Coordinates of C-alpha atoms in Angstrom, one line a residue:
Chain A
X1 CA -7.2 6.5 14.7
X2 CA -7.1 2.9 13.3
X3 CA -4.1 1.1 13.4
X4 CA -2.6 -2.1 11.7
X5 CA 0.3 -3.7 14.0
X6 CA 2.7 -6.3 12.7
X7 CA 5.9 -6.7 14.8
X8 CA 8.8 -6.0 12.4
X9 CA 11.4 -8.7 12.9
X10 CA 13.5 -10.0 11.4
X11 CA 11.9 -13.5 11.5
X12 CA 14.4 -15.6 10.2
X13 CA 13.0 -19.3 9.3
X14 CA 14.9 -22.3 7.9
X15 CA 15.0 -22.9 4.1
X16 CA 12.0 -25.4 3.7
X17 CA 9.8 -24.5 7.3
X18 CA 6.8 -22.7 7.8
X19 CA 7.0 -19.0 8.4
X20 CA 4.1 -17.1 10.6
X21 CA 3.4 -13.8 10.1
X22 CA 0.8 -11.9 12.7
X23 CA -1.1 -8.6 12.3
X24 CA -3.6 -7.5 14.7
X25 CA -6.0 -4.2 13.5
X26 CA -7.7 -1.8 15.7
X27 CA -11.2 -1.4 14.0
X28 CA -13.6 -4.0 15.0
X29 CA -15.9 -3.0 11.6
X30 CA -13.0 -3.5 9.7
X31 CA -14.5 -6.7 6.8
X32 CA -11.2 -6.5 4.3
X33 CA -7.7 -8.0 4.9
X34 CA -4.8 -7.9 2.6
X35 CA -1.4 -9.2 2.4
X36 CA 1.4 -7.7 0.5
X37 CA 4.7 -8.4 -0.1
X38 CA 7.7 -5.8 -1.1
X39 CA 10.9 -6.6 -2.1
X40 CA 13.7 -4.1 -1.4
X41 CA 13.1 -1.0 -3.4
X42 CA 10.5 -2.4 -4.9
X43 CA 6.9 -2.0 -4.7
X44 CA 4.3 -3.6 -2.7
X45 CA 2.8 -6.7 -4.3
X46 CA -1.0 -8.4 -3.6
X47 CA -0.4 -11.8 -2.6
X48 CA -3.8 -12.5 -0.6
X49 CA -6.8 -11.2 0.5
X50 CA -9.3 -12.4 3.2
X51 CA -12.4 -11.1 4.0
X52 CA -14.1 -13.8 6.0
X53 CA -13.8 -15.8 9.1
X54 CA -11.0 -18.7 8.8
X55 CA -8.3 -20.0 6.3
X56 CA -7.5 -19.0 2.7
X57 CA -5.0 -21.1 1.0
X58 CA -3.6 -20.2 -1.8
X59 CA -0.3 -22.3 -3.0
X60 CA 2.2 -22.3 -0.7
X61 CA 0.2 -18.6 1.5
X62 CA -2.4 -19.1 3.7
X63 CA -4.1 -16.1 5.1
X64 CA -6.1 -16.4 8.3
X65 CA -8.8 -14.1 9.9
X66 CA -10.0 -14.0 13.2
X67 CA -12.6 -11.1 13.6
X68 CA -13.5 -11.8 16.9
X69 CA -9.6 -11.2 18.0
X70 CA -9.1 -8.9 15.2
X71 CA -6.0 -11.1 14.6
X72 CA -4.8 -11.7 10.4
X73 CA -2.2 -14.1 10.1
X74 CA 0.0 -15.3 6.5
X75 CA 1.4 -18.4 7.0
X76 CA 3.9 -19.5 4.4
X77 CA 4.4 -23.3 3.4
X78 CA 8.0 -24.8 2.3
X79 CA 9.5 -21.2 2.3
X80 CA 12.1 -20.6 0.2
X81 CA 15.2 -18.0 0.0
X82 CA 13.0 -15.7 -2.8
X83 CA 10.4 -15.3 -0.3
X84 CA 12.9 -13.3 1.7
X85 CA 11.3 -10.2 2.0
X86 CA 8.7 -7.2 3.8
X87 CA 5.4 -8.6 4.3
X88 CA 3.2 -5.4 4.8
X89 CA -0.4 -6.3 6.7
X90 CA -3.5 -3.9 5.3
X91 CA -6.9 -3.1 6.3
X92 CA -9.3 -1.8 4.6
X93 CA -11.2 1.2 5.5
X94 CA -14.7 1.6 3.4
X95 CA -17.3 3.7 4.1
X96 CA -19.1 6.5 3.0
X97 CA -16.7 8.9 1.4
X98 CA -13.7 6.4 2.5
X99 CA -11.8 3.9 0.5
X100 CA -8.6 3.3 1.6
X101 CA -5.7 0.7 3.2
X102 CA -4.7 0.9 6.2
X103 CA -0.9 -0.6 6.5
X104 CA 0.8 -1.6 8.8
X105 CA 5.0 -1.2 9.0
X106 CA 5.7 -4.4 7.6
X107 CA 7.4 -7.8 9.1
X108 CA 10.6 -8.4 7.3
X109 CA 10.9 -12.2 6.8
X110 CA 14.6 -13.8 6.2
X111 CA 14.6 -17.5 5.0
X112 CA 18.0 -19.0 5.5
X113 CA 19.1 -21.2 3.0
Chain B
X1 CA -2.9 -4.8 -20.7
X2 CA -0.8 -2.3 -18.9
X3 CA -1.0 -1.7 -15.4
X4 CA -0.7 1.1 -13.3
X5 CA 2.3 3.0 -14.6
X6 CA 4.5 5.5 -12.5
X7 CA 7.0 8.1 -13.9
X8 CA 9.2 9.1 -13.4
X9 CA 11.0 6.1 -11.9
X10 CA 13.8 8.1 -9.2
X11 CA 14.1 11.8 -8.7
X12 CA 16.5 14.0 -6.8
X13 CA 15.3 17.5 -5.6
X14 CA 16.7 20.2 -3.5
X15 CA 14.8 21.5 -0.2
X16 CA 11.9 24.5 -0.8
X17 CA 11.8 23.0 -4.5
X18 CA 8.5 21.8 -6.0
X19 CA 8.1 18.2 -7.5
X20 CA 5.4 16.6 -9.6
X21 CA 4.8 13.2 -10.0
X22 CA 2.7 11.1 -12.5
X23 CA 0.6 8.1 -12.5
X24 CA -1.2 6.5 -15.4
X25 CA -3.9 3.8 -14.2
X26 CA -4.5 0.4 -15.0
X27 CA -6.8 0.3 -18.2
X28 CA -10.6 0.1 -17.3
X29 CA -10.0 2.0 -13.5
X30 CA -11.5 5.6 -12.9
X31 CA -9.9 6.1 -8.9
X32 CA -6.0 7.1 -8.4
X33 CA -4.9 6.9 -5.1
X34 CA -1.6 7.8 -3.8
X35 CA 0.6 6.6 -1.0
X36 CA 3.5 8.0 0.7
X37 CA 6.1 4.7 2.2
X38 CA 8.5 5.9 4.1
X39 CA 12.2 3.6 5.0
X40 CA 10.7 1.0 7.0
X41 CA 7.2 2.4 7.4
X42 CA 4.0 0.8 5.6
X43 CA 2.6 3.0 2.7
X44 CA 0.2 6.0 4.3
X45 CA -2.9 7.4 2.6
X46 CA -2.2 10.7 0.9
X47 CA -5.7 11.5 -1.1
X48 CA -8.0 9.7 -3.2
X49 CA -9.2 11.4 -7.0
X50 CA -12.3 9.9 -8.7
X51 CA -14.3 12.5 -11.7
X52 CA -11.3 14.8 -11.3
X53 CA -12.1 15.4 -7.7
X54 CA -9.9 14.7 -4.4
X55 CA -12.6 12.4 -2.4
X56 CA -10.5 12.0 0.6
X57 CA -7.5 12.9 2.0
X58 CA -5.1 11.5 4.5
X59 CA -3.0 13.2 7.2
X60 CA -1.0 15.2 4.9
X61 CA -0.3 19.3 5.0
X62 CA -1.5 21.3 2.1
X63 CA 1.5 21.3 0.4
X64 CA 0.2 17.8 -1.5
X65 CA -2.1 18.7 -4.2
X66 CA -2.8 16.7 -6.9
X67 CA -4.9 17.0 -9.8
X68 CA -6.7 14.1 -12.2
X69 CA -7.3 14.3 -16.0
X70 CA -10.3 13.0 -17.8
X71 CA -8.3 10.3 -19.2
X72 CA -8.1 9.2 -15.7
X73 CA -4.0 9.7 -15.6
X74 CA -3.3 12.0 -12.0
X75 CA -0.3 13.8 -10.8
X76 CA 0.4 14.3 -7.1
X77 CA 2.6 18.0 -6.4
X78 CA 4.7 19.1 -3.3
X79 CA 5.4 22.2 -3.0
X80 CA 8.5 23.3 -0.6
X81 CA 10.0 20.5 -0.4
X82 CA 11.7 19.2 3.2
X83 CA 14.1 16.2 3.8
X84 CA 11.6 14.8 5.4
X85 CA 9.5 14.3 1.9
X86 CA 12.4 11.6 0.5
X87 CA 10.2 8.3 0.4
X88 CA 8.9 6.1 -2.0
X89 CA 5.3 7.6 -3.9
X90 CA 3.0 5.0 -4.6
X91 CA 0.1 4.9 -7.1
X92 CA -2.4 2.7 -7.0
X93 CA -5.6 2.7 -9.5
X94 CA -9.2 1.0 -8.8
X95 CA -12.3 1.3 -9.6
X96 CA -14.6 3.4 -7.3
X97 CA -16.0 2.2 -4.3
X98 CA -14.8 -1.7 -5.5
X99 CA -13.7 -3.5 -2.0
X100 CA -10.6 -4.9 -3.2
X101 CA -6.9 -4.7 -2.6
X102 CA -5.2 -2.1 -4.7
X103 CA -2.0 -3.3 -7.2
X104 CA 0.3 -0.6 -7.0
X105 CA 2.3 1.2 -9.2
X106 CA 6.2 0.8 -9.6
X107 CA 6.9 3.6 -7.8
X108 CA 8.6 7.6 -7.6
X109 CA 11.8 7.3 -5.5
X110 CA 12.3 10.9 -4.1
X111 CA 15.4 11.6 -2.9
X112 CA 15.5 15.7 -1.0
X113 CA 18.7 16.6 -0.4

């Protein structure tokens, strides 16, 4: 059984500060890393995806993979109020037959104004 | 260009009813999957369609079906409902075997009461 694991908070972070988010996967093939963000009652949104070793920036998101310690982290730069939301952690699962995200159950992320 | 698009948008059902949902996908894709989210659980894998045939399926009983239409456009059924089926139902469209996050649907909010 493969399994995504994000701790679910709250994290609550200052208006302005850096906000950390941490996943950690169970399948050490996994190649494919996504991060999504979901407003409440809304769907999931693609914000970034990683698929090699190290940092992706994009804007204010960074994603970071570490394969050896099947570790993902989103860090997110100058956060603001409207980033206040679910940040769900996915892994993809391709192979054969298979083509499908693994989640996990989300880290909800409170920035206080 | 339209994405994927999700209908209908909230639904209220009684327990032992049946239910269909309805996803139209992002112009250009030819794979529909669907996901079930749960409050405060990540989205899970139901199945998979690609040339009108479920590819794979998740950890769901056989009271999911779905079916997908030669224009693409797939509809997920539950048959006898339980309480336990009230989540969010998630769409997302892609094109086969591609190795890519999915962008998801709006969403079906089904309520079992």
């Amino acid at each position: 059984q493969k399994e995504v694991e994000q701790n679910s908070g709250p994290l609550s972070v200052p208006e302005g500060a850096i906000a950390s988010l941490n996943c950690t996967y169970s399948d050490r093939g996994s190649q494919s890393f996504f991060w999504y963000r979901q407003y409440s009652g809304k769907s999931p949104e693609l914000i970034m995806s990683i698929y090699s070793n190290g940092d992706k920036e994009d804007g204010r998101f960074t994603a970071q993979l570490n394969k050896a310690s099947q570790y993902v982290s989103l860090l997110i730069r100058d956060s603001q109020p409207s980033d206040s939301a679910t940040y769900l952690c996915a892994v993809g699962d391709y192979g054969g037959a298979t083509n499908k995200l693994i989640f996990g159950t989300g880290t909800l992320l409170a920035v206080q104004p | 260009d339209a994405g994927v698009t999700q209908s209908p948008t909230h639904l209220i059902k009684t327990r032992g009813q049946q239910v269909t949902l309805r996803c139209s996908p992002k112009s250009g894709h030819d794979t529909v999957s669907w996901y079930q989210q749960a409050l405060g659980q990540g989205p899970q894998f139901i199945f998979q369609y690609y040339e009108e045939e479920e590819r794979q399926r998740g950890n769901f009983p056989d009271r999911f079906s779905g079916h997908q239409f030669p224009n693409y456009s797939s509809e997920l059924n539950v048959n006898a409902l339980l309480l336990g089926d009230s989540a969010l139902y998630l769409c997302a469209s892609s094109l086969y075997g591609e190795n890519y996050g999915y962008t998801f649907g709006s969403g079906t909010r089904l309520t079992v009461v």
